[in-house]
Coordinates of C-alpha atoms in Angstrom, one line a residue:
X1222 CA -11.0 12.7 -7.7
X1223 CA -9.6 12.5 -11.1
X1224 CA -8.0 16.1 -10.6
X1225 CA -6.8 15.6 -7.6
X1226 CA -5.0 12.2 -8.6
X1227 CA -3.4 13.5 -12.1
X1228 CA -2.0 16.6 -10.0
X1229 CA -0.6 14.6 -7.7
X1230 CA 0.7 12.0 -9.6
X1231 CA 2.5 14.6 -12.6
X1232 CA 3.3 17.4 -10.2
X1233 CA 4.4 15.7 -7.3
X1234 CA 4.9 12.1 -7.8
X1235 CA 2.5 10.3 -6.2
X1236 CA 0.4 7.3 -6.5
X1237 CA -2.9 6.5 -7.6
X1238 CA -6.0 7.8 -5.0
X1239 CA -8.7 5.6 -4.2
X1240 CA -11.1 8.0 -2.3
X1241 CA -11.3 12.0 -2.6
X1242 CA -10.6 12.3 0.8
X1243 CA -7.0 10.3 0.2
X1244 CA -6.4 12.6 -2.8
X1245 CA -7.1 15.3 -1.3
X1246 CA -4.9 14.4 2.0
X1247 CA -1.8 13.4 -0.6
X1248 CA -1.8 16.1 -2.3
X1249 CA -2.2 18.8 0.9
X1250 CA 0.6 16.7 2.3
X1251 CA 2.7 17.2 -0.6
X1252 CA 1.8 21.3 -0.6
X1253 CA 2.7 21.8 2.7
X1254 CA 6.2 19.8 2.3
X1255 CA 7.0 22.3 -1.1
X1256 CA 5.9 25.2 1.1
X1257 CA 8.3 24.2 3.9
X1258 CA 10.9 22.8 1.5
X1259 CA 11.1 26.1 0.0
X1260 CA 11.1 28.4 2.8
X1261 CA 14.1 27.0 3.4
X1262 CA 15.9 27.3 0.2
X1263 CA 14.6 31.0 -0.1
X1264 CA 16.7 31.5 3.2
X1265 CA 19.2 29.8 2.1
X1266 CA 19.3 32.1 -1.3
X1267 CA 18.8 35.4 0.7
X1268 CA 21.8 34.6 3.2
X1269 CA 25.2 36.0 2.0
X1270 CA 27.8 33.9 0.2
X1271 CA 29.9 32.5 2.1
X1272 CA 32.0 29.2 3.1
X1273 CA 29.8 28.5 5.8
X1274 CA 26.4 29.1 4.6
X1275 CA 24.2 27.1 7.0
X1276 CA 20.6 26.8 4.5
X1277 CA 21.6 25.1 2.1
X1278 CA 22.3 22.1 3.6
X1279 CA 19.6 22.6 6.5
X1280 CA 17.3 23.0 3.1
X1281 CA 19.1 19.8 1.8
X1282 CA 18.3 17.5 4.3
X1283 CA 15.1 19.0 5.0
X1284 CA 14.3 18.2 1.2
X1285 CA 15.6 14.5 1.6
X1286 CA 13.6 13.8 4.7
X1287 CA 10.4 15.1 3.5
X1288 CA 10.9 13.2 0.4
X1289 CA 11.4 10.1 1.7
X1290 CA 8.4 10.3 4.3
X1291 CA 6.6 11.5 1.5
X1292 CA 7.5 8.0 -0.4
X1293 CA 6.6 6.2 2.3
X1294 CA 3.6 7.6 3.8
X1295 CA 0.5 5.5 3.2
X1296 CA -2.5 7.4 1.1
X1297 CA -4.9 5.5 3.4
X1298 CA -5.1 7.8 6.8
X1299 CA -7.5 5.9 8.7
X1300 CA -4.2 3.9 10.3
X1301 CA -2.3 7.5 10.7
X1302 CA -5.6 9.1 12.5
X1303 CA -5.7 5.8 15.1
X1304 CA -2.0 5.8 15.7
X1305 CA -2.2 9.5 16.6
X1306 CA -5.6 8.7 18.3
X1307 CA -4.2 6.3 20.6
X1308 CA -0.3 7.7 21.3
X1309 CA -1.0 11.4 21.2
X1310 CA -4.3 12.3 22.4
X1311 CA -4.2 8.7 24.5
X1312 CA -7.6 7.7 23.6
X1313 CA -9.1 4.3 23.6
X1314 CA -9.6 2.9 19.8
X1315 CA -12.4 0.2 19.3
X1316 CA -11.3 -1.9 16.6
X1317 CA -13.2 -4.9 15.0
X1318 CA -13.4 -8.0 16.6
X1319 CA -13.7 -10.1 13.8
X1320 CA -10.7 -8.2 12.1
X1321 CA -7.0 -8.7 14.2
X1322 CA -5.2 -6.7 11.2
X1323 CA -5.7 -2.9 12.4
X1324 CA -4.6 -3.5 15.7
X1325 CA -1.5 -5.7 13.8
X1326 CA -0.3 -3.2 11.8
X1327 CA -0.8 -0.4 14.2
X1328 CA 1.6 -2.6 17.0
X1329 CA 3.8 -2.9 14.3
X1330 CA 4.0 0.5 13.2
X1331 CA 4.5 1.8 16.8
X1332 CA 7.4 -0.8 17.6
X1333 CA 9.4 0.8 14.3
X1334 CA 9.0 4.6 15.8
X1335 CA 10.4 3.2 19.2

């Protein structure tokens, strides 16, 4: 855990872990947006130099959006794995009777990607 949460907080900027499994889903989230981020730029610096070079701002904004998802993502997944649990896969989800919050935050979440 302690690995996993100094590499992602000094390589990639990110926030304290509480579980391995968050760590480890931070820091696999933030691999795969590098990986991506940089296909991109190495298309970008393969393509000819020109005045309409399309990668480089494709590359741009793919950076920026990843970034900011990145920022904003949650490293709790349970909430991420019920969301795509009941919109994707259009299962039913049994939440806690006792506890109104999941099913709160999940309504709320799905009313902001309408």
């Amino acid at each position: 855990l302690f690995v996993l949460e100094q590499l992602d907080i000094h390589v990639f900027g990110g926030n304290a872990a509480h579980s391995v499994s968050g760590a480890l889903a931070s820091v696999s989230r933030s691999v795969t947006a590098v990986a991506i981020t940089y296909g991109f730029c190495y298309a970008a610096l393969q393509e000819e130099v020109s005045h309409t070079t399309m990668w480089l701002p494709v590359m741009l904004a793919l950076s920026l959006m990843t970034s900011y998802n990145l920022s904003r993502t949650s490293g709790n997944l349970n909430t991420l794995v019920r969301l795509i649990k009941r919109t994707a896969l259009k299962m039913h989800v049994h939440y806690d009777e006792h506890d109104p919050v999941p099913l709160k935050m999940e309504n709320i979440v799905l009313t902001r990607y309408e």
